[in-house]
Amino acid sequence: MNLPELGAFLRTRRDRVRPAEVGLPQGPRRRVPGLRREEVAQLAGLSADYYTELERGSTKNGAQPSAQTLAALARALRLNGDERDHLFHLAERPVPPSVHGPSAHVQPALLGLLDRLSRTPARVITDLHETLVENDLALALLGKSPAHRGRSASFVYRWFTDPRAREIYPPEDHPRHSRVFVADLQAAAARRGRDAEVTRMVAVLRRRSQEFAALWNTHDVAVRRMDHKRIVHPMLGVIALDCYNLLSEDGRQRLLWFTAAPGSPGAEQLELLSVVGTQELSVTEDVAPERLSAAESGTRR
């Protein structure tokens, strides 16, 4: 592991990120144009001391950043795909997939928008409905799910194979959601072409779920861009919200955010979310995200 080069690379990338790009105030006493070390650490969910060691290329405490730590730093520093890959190469870690999967690199444009959506639940997911990152209100609304890898990371896959995944929506809404999920997956499968991951997922779902097989055979296709959802919250009851989708240019990732009309019961319930927080929540629409959490034991703030 080339720690000196890794540290120098982190330092130069930090200098290029303006505070406003990550939702931080410029402040009158800021002496550097980019981010401070402690700000990068906060965004990545690391301790300031640990990040400082990384940037200085210190080997005193045997700093060995994991793939999850590197992914968190790439998001915090708004690295593009080539820069993200370079970071992994410097750390001598396998480069994760670029376009899908739980370890996917969140596209900087979507991540920048997510940072600005601090007062509404929002998250970035893949076209297979794997959550990559979300804000605190999304976690409060949708809860925490067990971490998954492989095809089980996809909420669409779990929707048709795990009855517990459906508890987030009222039973009477399930048939509509099934149709929407399958139509959206049809579009993703066509867009990906002969992608082995989605091909295997579809084949398994057709074997395991009669409902999925029947819907898939209709060949209905529709990219999900806007939807009205009723979400079952364990403390606030059923919350009626509008869900909007902003797709990346290649369609592989999308930003979701939830809103309600001013003065509506849904808007009032959203206001309560920040009070309720994430107490004892266990159900979520998509896979539990890595978020921007610390990846190394002993490095949490």
mmCIF file of C-alpha atoms in Angstrom:
data_model
loop_
_atom_site.group_PDB
_atom_site.id
_atom_site.type_symbol
_atom_site.label_atom_id
_atom_site.label_comp_id
_atom_site.label_asym_id
_atom_site.label_seq_id
_atom_site.Cartn_x
_atom_site.Cartn_y
_atom_site.Cartn_z
ATOM 1 C CA MET A 1 0.000 0.000 0.000
ATOM 2 C CA ASN A 2 1.458 3.331 -1.079
ATOM 3 C CA LEU A 3 0.443 5.415 1.927
ATOM 4 C CA PRO A 4 2.411 8.572 0.983
ATOM 5 C CA GLU A 5 0.822 8.673 -2.483
ATOM 6 C CA LEU A 6 -2.578 7.848 -1.018
ATOM 7 C CA GLY A 7 -2.245 10.717 1.461
ATOM 8 C CA ALA A 8 -1.114 13.173 -1.204
ATOM 9 C CA PHE A 9 -4.029 12.199 -3.434
ATOM 10 C CA LEU A 10 -6.553 12.663 -0.629
ATOM 11 C CA ARG A 11 -5.078 16.057 0.225
ATOM 12 C CA THR A 12 -5.286 17.366 -3.345
ATOM 13 C CA ARG A 13 -8.866 16.140 -3.754
ATOM 14 C CA ARG A 14 -9.859 17.756 -0.452
ATOM 15 C CA ASP A 15 -8.492 21.086 -1.637
ATOM 16 C CA ARG A 16 -10.750 20.977 -4.697
ATOM 17 C CA VAL A 17 -14.078 20.458 -2.925
ATOM 18 C CA ARG A 18 -15.832 23.678 -1.967
ATOM 19 C CA PRO A 19 -17.881 23.617 1.256
ATOM 20 C CA ALA A 20 -21.067 24.638 -0.565
ATOM 21 C CA GLU A 21 -20.789 21.545 -2.770
ATOM 22 C CA VAL A 22 -21.306 19.312 0.260
ATOM 23 C CA GLY A 23 -23.822 21.479 2.081
ATOM 24 C CA LEU A 24 -21.370 23.174 4.469
ATOM 25 C CA PRO A 25 -21.237 26.929 5.161
ATOM 26 C CA GLN A 26 -18.305 28.849 3.742
ATOM 27 C CA GLY A 27 -17.745 30.749 6.986
ATOM 28 C CA PRO A 28 -15.843 34.048 7.343
ATOM 29 C CA ARG A 29 -12.716 32.565 8.941
ATOM 30 C CA ARG A 30 -12.023 29.729 6.529
ATOM 31 C CA ARG A 31 -8.327 29.773 5.662
ATOM 32 C CA VAL A 32 -8.428 27.112 2.958
ATOM 33 C CA PRO A 33 -10.548 27.130 -0.225
ATOM 34 C CA GLY A 34 -11.456 23.451 0.115
ATOM 35 C CA LEU A 35 -12.585 21.291 2.991
ATOM 36 C CA ARG A 36 -10.884 20.952 6.349
ATOM 37 C CA ARG A 37 -9.638 17.526 7.395
ATOM 38 C CA GLU A 38 -12.244 17.245 10.133
ATOM 39 C CA GLU A 39 -14.986 18.052 7.607
ATOM 40 C CA VAL A 40 -13.888 15.223 5.311
ATOM 41 C CA ALA A 41 -13.756 12.908 8.309
ATOM 42 C CA GLN A 42 -17.275 13.920 9.328
ATOM 43 C CA LEU A 43 -18.657 13.405 5.816
ATOM 44 C CA ALA A 44 -17.021 9.988 5.573
ATOM 45 C CA GLY A 45 -17.993 8.895 9.091
ATOM 46 C CA LEU A 46 -14.385 8.598 10.266
ATOM 47 C CA SER A 47 -12.584 9.976 13.255
ATOM 48 C CA ALA A 48 -10.606 13.143 12.525
ATOM 49 C CA ASP A 49 -7.437 11.532 13.897
ATOM 50 C CA TYR A 50 -7.777 8.502 11.637
ATOM 51 C CA TYR A 51 -8.352 10.602 8.529
ATOM 52 C CA THR A 52 -5.400 12.855 9.432
ATOM 53 C CA GLU A 53 -3.172 9.779 9.631
ATOM 54 C CA LEU A 54 -4.332 8.667 6.204
ATOM 55 C CA GLU A 55 -3.703 12.048 4.637
ATOM 56 C CA ARG A 56 -0.260 12.320 6.190
ATOM 57 C CA GLY A 57 0.629 8.867 4.899
ATOM 58 C CA SER A 58 1.412 7.786 8.442
ATOM 59 C CA THR A 59 2.169 4.152 9.178
ATOM 60 C CA LYS A 60 2.567 4.722 12.920
ATOM 61 C CA ASN A 61 -0.692 3.005 13.837
ATOM 62 C CA GLY A 62 -0.804 0.712 10.831
ATOM 63 C CA ALA A 63 -3.614 2.518 8.985
ATOM 64 C CA GLN A 64 -5.084 0.068 6.467
ATOM 65 C CA PRO A 65 -8.282 1.559 4.996
ATOM 66 C CA SER A 66 -10.897 -0.985 4.020
ATOM 67 C CA ALA A 67 -12.894 -0.940 0.801
ATOM 68 C CA GLN A 68 -15.862 0.521 2.701
ATOM 69 C CA THR A 69 -13.712 3.331 4.085
ATOM 70 C CA LEU A 70 -12.368 4.089 0.611
ATOM 71 C CA ALA A 71 -15.894 4.147 -0.819
ATOM 72 C CA ALA A 72 -16.969 6.564 1.937
ATOM 73 C CA LEU A 73 -13.987 8.832 1.197
ATOM 74 C CA ALA A 74 -14.741 8.748 -2.522
ATOM 75 C CA ARG A 75 -18.276 9.921 -1.813
ATOM 76 C CA ALA A 76 -17.179 12.582 0.668
ATOM 77 C CA LEU A 77 -14.607 13.986 -1.748
ATOM 78 C CA ARG A 78 -16.926 13.777 -4.777
ATOM 79 C CA LEU A 79 -14.468 11.681 -6.779
ATOM 80 C CA ASN A 80 -15.383 10.765 -10.321
ATOM 81 C CA GLY A 81 -15.083 7.170 -11.527
ATOM 82 C CA ASP A 82 -11.439 7.375 -12.574
ATOM 83 C CA GLU A 83 -10.452 9.098 -9.331
ATOM 84 C CA ARG A 84 -12.353 6.539 -7.273
ATOM 85 C CA ASP A 85 -10.577 3.681 -9.064
ATOM 86 C CA HIS A 86 -7.203 5.397 -8.546
ATOM 87 C CA LEU A 87 -7.903 5.687 -4.825
ATOM 88 C CA PHE A 88 -8.548 1.939 -4.628
ATOM 89 C CA HIS A 89 -5.406 1.193 -6.631
ATOM 90 C CA LEU A 90 -3.268 3.295 -4.299
ATOM 91 C CA ALA A 91 -4.714 1.442 -1.318
ATOM 92 C CA GLU A 92 -4.164 -1.896 -3.097
ATOM 93 C CA ARG A 93 -7.813 -2.834 -2.752
ATOM 94 C CA PRO A 94 -9.939 -4.511 -5.451
ATOM 95 C CA VAL A 95 -11.816 -1.894 -7.446
ATOM 96 C CA PRO A 96 -15.568 -2.385 -6.843
ATOM 97 C CA PRO A 97 -18.126 -2.373 -9.669
ATOM 98 C CA SER A 98 -18.702 1.059 -11.130
ATOM 99 C CA VAL A 99 -22.336 0.935 -12.037
ATOM 100 C CA HIS A 100 -24.299 -1.359 -9.767
ATOM 101 C CA GLY A 101 -24.248 -3.413 -6.606
ATOM 102 C CA PRO A 102 -24.096 -2.413 -2.929
ATOM 103 C CA SER A 103 -20.547 -1.073 -3.311
ATOM 104 C CA ALA A 104 -21.350 1.028 -6.381
ATOM 105 C CA HIS A 105 -19.771 4.449 -6.642
ATOM 106 C CA VAL A 106 -22.501 7.039 -6.172
ATOM 107 C CA GLN A 107 -22.502 9.480 -9.042
ATOM 108 C CA PRO A 108 -21.283 12.863 -7.727
ATOM 109 C CA ALA A 109 -24.147 14.840 -9.276
ATOM 110 C CA LEU A 110 -26.766 12.762 -7.476
ATOM 111 C CA LEU A 111 -24.786 12.837 -4.251
ATOM 112 C CA GLY A 112 -24.547 16.632 -4.456
ATOM 113 C CA LEU A 113 -28.314 16.909 -4.814
ATOM 114 C CA LEU A 114 -28.858 14.497 -1.940
ATOM 115 C CA ASP A 115 -26.773 16.756 0.310
ATOM 116 C CA ARG A 116 -29.156 19.622 -0.396
ATOM 117 C CA LEU A 117 -32.275 17.618 0.465
ATOM 118 C CA SER A 118 -31.887 17.882 4.206
ATOM 119 C CA ARG A 119 -35.561 18.498 4.998
ATOM 120 C CA THR A 120 -37.113 15.662 3.012
ATOM 121 C CA PRO A 121 -36.421 11.908 2.971
ATOM 122 C CA ALA A 122 -34.085 11.102 0.079
ATOM 123 C CA ARG A 123 -31.788 8.307 -1.080
ATOM 124 C CA VAL A 124 -29.761 7.187 -4.083
ATOM 125 C CA ILE A 125 -30.451 3.689 -5.420
ATOM 126 C CA THR A 126 -29.374 1.591 -8.394
ATOM 127 C CA ASP A 127 -31.705 0.527 -11.197
ATOM 128 C CA LEU A 128 -32.084 -2.789 -9.333
ATOM 129 C CA HIS A 129 -33.287 -0.911 -6.244
ATOM 130 C CA GLU A 130 -30.153 -1.348 -4.135
ATOM 131 C CA THR A 131 -29.724 1.579 -1.761
ATOM 132 C CA LEU A 132 -26.310 3.240 -2.023
ATOM 133 C CA VAL A 133 -26.682 6.198 0.340
ATOM 134 C CA GLU A 134 -29.534 8.002 2.097
ATOM 135 C CA ASN A 135 -30.132 10.881 4.455
ATOM 136 C CA ASP A 136 -31.298 10.617 8.052
ATOM 137 C CA LEU A 137 -34.939 11.366 7.237
ATOM 138 C CA ALA A 138 -35.068 8.501 4.731
ATOM 139 C CA LEU A 139 -33.725 6.196 7.399
ATOM 140 C CA ALA A 140 -36.338 7.517 9.841
ATOM 141 C CA LEU A 141 -39.113 7.023 7.283
ATOM 142 C CA LEU A 142 -38.136 3.668 5.834
ATOM 143 C CA GLY A 143 -36.140 2.165 8.668
ATOM 144 C CA LYS A 144 -33.080 -0.044 8.711
ATOM 145 C CA SER A 145 -32.992 -3.395 6.993
ATOM 146 C CA PRO A 146 -30.511 -6.223 7.421
ATOM 147 C CA ALA A 147 -27.489 -5.867 5.172
ATOM 148 C CA HIS A 148 -27.523 -8.031 2.070
ATOM 149 C CA ARG A 149 -25.124 -8.860 -0.731
ATOM 150 C CA GLY A 150 -25.710 -10.368 -4.134
ATOM 151 C CA ARG A 151 -29.194 -10.411 -5.592
ATOM 152 C CA SER A 152 -30.770 -10.165 -2.128
ATOM 153 C CA ALA A 153 -29.473 -6.588 -1.982
ATOM 154 C CA SER A 154 -32.209 -5.718 -4.466
ATOM 155 C CA PHE A 155 -35.489 -4.712 -2.880
ATOM 156 C CA VAL A 156 -37.287 -5.876 -6.018
ATOM 157 C CA TYR A 157 -35.811 -9.331 -5.506
ATOM 158 C CA ARG A 158 -36.798 -9.377 -1.849
ATOM 159 C CA TRP A 159 -40.287 -8.087 -2.683
ATOM 160 C CA PHE A 160 -41.027 -11.316 -4.531
ATOM 161 C CA THR A 161 -39.080 -13.710 -2.274
ATOM 162 C CA ASP A 162 -39.407 -12.396 1.295
ATOM 163 C CA PRO A 163 -42.901 -11.570 2.638
ATOM 164 C CA ARG A 164 -41.367 -9.305 5.291
ATOM 165 C CA ALA A 165 -40.263 -6.866 2.594
ATOM 166 C CA ARG A 166 -43.913 -6.063 1.892
ATOM 167 C CA GLU A 167 -44.699 -4.902 5.404
ATOM 168 C CA ILE A 168 -43.726 -1.354 4.463
ATOM 169 C CA TYR A 169 -46.864 -0.967 2.304
ATOM 170 C CA PRO A 170 -50.548 -1.675 3.129
ATOM 171 C CA PRO A 171 -51.629 -5.093 1.753
ATOM 172 C CA GLU A 172 -54.189 -3.564 -0.590
ATOM 173 C CA ASP A 173 -51.378 -1.665 -2.338
ATOM 174 C CA HIS A 174 -49.203 -4.719 -2.968
ATOM 175 C CA PRO A 175 -50.569 -5.694 -6.424
ATOM 176 C CA ARG A 176 -49.908 -2.206 -7.797
ATOM 177 C CA HIS A 177 -46.391 -2.119 -6.402
ATOM 178 C CA SER A 178 -45.693 -5.541 -7.916
ATOM 179 C CA ARG A 179 -46.711 -4.282 -11.349
ATOM 180 C CA VAL A 180 -44.636 -1.129 -10.997
ATOM 181 C CA PHE A 181 -41.534 -3.010 -9.850
ATOM 182 C CA VAL A 182 -41.695 -5.543 -12.689
ATOM 183 C CA ALA A 183 -42.304 -2.903 -15.355
ATOM 184 C CA ASP A 184 -39.352 -0.898 -14.050
ATOM 185 C CA LEU A 185 -37.149 -4.016 -13.987
ATOM 186 C CA GLN A 186 -38.118 -4.756 -17.602
ATOM 187 C CA ALA A 187 -36.731 -1.346 -18.559
ATOM 188 C CA ALA A 188 -33.543 -1.901 -16.545
ATOM 189 C CA ALA A 189 -32.971 -5.336 -18.086
ATOM 190 C CA ALA A 190 -33.328 -3.962 -21.616
ATOM 191 C CA ARG A 191 -31.077 -0.996 -20.849
ATOM 192 C CA ARG A 192 -28.355 -3.280 -19.462
ATOM 193 C CA GLY A 193 -28.486 -5.607 -22.449
ATOM 194 C CA ARG A 194 -26.941 -9.004 -21.782
ATOM 195 C CA ASP A 195 -25.984 -8.170 -18.224
ATOM 196 C CA ALA A 196 -25.363 -11.392 -16.304
ATOM 197 C CA GLU A 197 -26.537 -10.016 -12.950
ATOM 198 C CA VAL A 198 -29.994 -8.977 -14.048
ATOM 199 C CA THR A 199 -30.390 -12.044 -16.284
ATOM 200 C CA ARG A 200 -29.739 -14.373 -13.354
ATOM 201 C CA MET A 201 -32.032 -12.362 -11.096
ATOM 202 C CA VAL A 202 -34.924 -12.554 -13.539
ATOM 203 C CA ALA A 203 -34.398 -16.290 -14.056
ATOM 204 C CA VAL A 204 -34.450 -16.976 -10.298
ATOM 205 C CA LEU A 205 -37.498 -14.773 -9.744
ATOM 206 C CA ARG A 206 -39.424 -16.525 -12.514
ATOM 207 C CA ARG A 207 -38.760 -19.851 -10.800
ATOM 208 C CA ARG A 208 -39.467 -18.705 -7.257
ATOM 209 C CA SER A 209 -42.481 -16.415 -7.734
ATOM 210 C CA GLN A 210 -45.550 -17.219 -9.795
ATOM 211 C CA GLU A 211 -46.665 -13.620 -9.385
ATOM 212 C CA PHE A 212 -43.406 -12.319 -10.828
ATOM 213 C CA ALA A 213 -43.454 -14.810 -13.709
ATOM 214 C CA ALA A 214 -46.995 -13.817 -14.676
ATOM 215 C CA LEU A 215 -46.200 -10.107 -14.570
ATOM 216 C CA TRP A 216 -42.913 -10.566 -16.457
ATOM 217 C CA ASN A 217 -44.741 -12.392 -19.244
ATOM 218 C CA THR A 218 -46.996 -9.380 -19.833
ATOM 219 C CA HIS A 219 -43.890 -7.492 -21.067
ATOM 220 C CA ASP A 220 -45.236 -4.266 -19.600
ATOM 221 C CA VAL A 221 -42.440 -1.719 -19.306
ATOM 222 C CA ALA A 222 -42.352 1.664 -17.566
ATOM 223 C CA VAL A 223 -39.470 3.477 -15.894
ATOM 224 C CA ARG A 224 -40.610 4.609 -12.458
ATOM 225 C CA ARG A 225 -40.292 8.396 -12.347
ATOM 226 C CA MET A 226 -43.080 9.426 -9.990
ATOM 227 C CA ASP A 227 -45.340 7.447 -7.707
ATOM 228 C CA HIS A 228 -47.805 7.967 -4.868
ATOM 229 C CA LYS A 229 -46.978 5.777 -1.888
ATOM 230 C CA ARG A 230 -48.617 4.922 1.376
ATOM 231 C CA ILE A 231 -45.863 3.896 3.770
ATOM 232 C CA VAL A 232 -46.582 2.001 6.975
ATOM 233 C CA HIS A 233 -44.529 3.595 9.721
ATOM 234 C CA PRO A 234 -44.379 1.742 13.061
ATOM 235 C CA MET A 235 -44.907 4.916 15.113
ATOM 236 C CA LEU A 236 -46.676 7.383 12.811
ATOM 237 C CA GLY A 237 -49.056 5.005 11.060
ATOM 238 C CA VAL A 238 -49.734 5.133 7.327
ATOM 239 C CA ILE A 239 -48.040 8.122 5.672
ATOM 240 C CA ALA A 240 -49.271 9.189 2.215
ATOM 241 C CA LEU A 241 -46.431 10.707 0.175
ATOM 242 C CA ASP A 242 -45.395 11.483 -3.370
ATOM 243 C CA CYS A 243 -42.137 9.834 -4.456
ATOM 244 C CA TYR A 244 -40.104 11.443 -7.235
ATOM 245 C CA ASN A 245 -37.204 9.925 -9.173
ATOM 246 C CA LEU A 246 -34.337 11.714 -10.877
ATOM 247 C CA LEU A 247 -32.361 9.328 -13.086
ATOM 248 C CA SER A 248 -28.670 9.576 -13.880
ATOM 249 C CA GLU A 249 -27.706 10.054 -17.512
ATOM 250 C CA ASP A 250 -27.054 6.335 -18.029
ATOM 251 C CA GLY A 251 -30.139 5.293 -16.052
ATOM 252 C CA ARG A 252 -28.111 3.075 -13.693
ATOM 253 C CA GLN A 253 -28.732 5.208 -10.590
ATOM 254 C CA ARG A 254 -31.570 7.412 -9.392
ATOM 255 C CA LEU A 255 -32.246 9.902 -6.656
ATOM 256 C CA LEU A 256 -35.524 9.331 -4.795
ATOM 257 C CA TRP A 257 -37.169 11.884 -2.572
ATOM 258 C CA PHE A 258 -40.486 11.959 -0.740
ATOM 259 C CA THR A 259 -42.779 14.973 -0.353
ATOM 260 C CA ALA A 260 -46.325 15.814 0.671
ATOM 261 C CA ALA A 261 -48.620 18.717 -0.127
ATOM 262 C CA PRO A 262 -48.324 21.586 2.397
ATOM 263 C CA GLY A 263 -50.921 21.291 5.141
ATOM 264 C CA SER A 264 -51.683 17.653 4.363
ATOM 265 C CA PRO A 265 -51.521 14.905 7.006
ATOM 266 C CA GLY A 266 -48.467 13.538 5.195
ATOM 267 C CA ALA A 267 -46.659 16.858 5.537
ATOM 268 C CA GLU A 268 -47.394 16.939 9.262
ATOM 269 C CA GLN A 269 -46.119 13.379 9.637
ATOM 270 C CA LEU A 270 -42.919 14.274 7.789
ATOM 271 C CA GLU A 271 -42.364 17.088 10.283
ATOM 272 C CA LEU A 272 -42.592 14.528 13.094
ATOM 273 C CA LEU A 273 -39.964 12.279 11.516
ATOM 274 C CA SER A 274 -37.067 14.351 12.766
ATOM 275 C CA VAL A 275 -38.469 13.973 16.278
ATOM 276 C CA VAL A 276 -39.210 10.265 16.011
ATOM 277 C CA GLY A 277 -35.818 9.578 14.460
ATOM 278 C CA THR A 278 -34.762 5.999 13.881
ATOM 279 C CA GLN A 279 -36.028 4.452 17.096
ATOM 280 C CA GLU A 280 -36.564 0.723 16.818
ATOM 281 C CA LEU A 281 -37.295 0.730 13.089
ATOM 282 C CA SER A 282 -36.676 -2.453 11.164
ATOM 283 C CA VAL A 283 -38.305 -2.258 7.722
ATOM 284 C CA THR A 284 -37.059 -0.434 4.641
ATOM 285 C CA GLU A 285 -37.813 -0.305 0.939
ATOM 286 C CA ASP A 286 -34.272 -1.020 -0.162
ATOM 287 C CA VAL A 287 -31.101 -2.593 1.204
ATOM 288 C CA ALA A 288 -29.454 -1.034 4.222
ATOM 289 C CA PRO A 289 -27.003 1.494 2.783
ATOM 290 C CA GLU A 290 -23.378 1.772 3.667
ATOM 291 C CA ARG A 291 -24.151 5.442 4.172
ATOM 292 C CA LEU A 292 -21.100 7.436 5.088
ATOM 293 C CA SER A 293 -20.221 5.400 8.157
ATOM 294 C CA ALA A 294 -16.858 4.477 9.576
ATOM 295 C CA ALA A 295 -15.475 1.350 8.038
ATOM 296 C CA GLU A 296 -12.737 0.565 10.489
ATOM 297 C CA SER A 297 -13.364 -0.599 14.024
ATOM 298 C CA GLY A 298 -11.917 1.900 16.411
ATOM 299 C CA THR A 299 -12.304 4.797 13.971
ATOM 300 C CA ARG A 300 -15.790 5.940 14.875
ATOM 301 C CA ARG A 301 -16.154 9.408 16.241
#
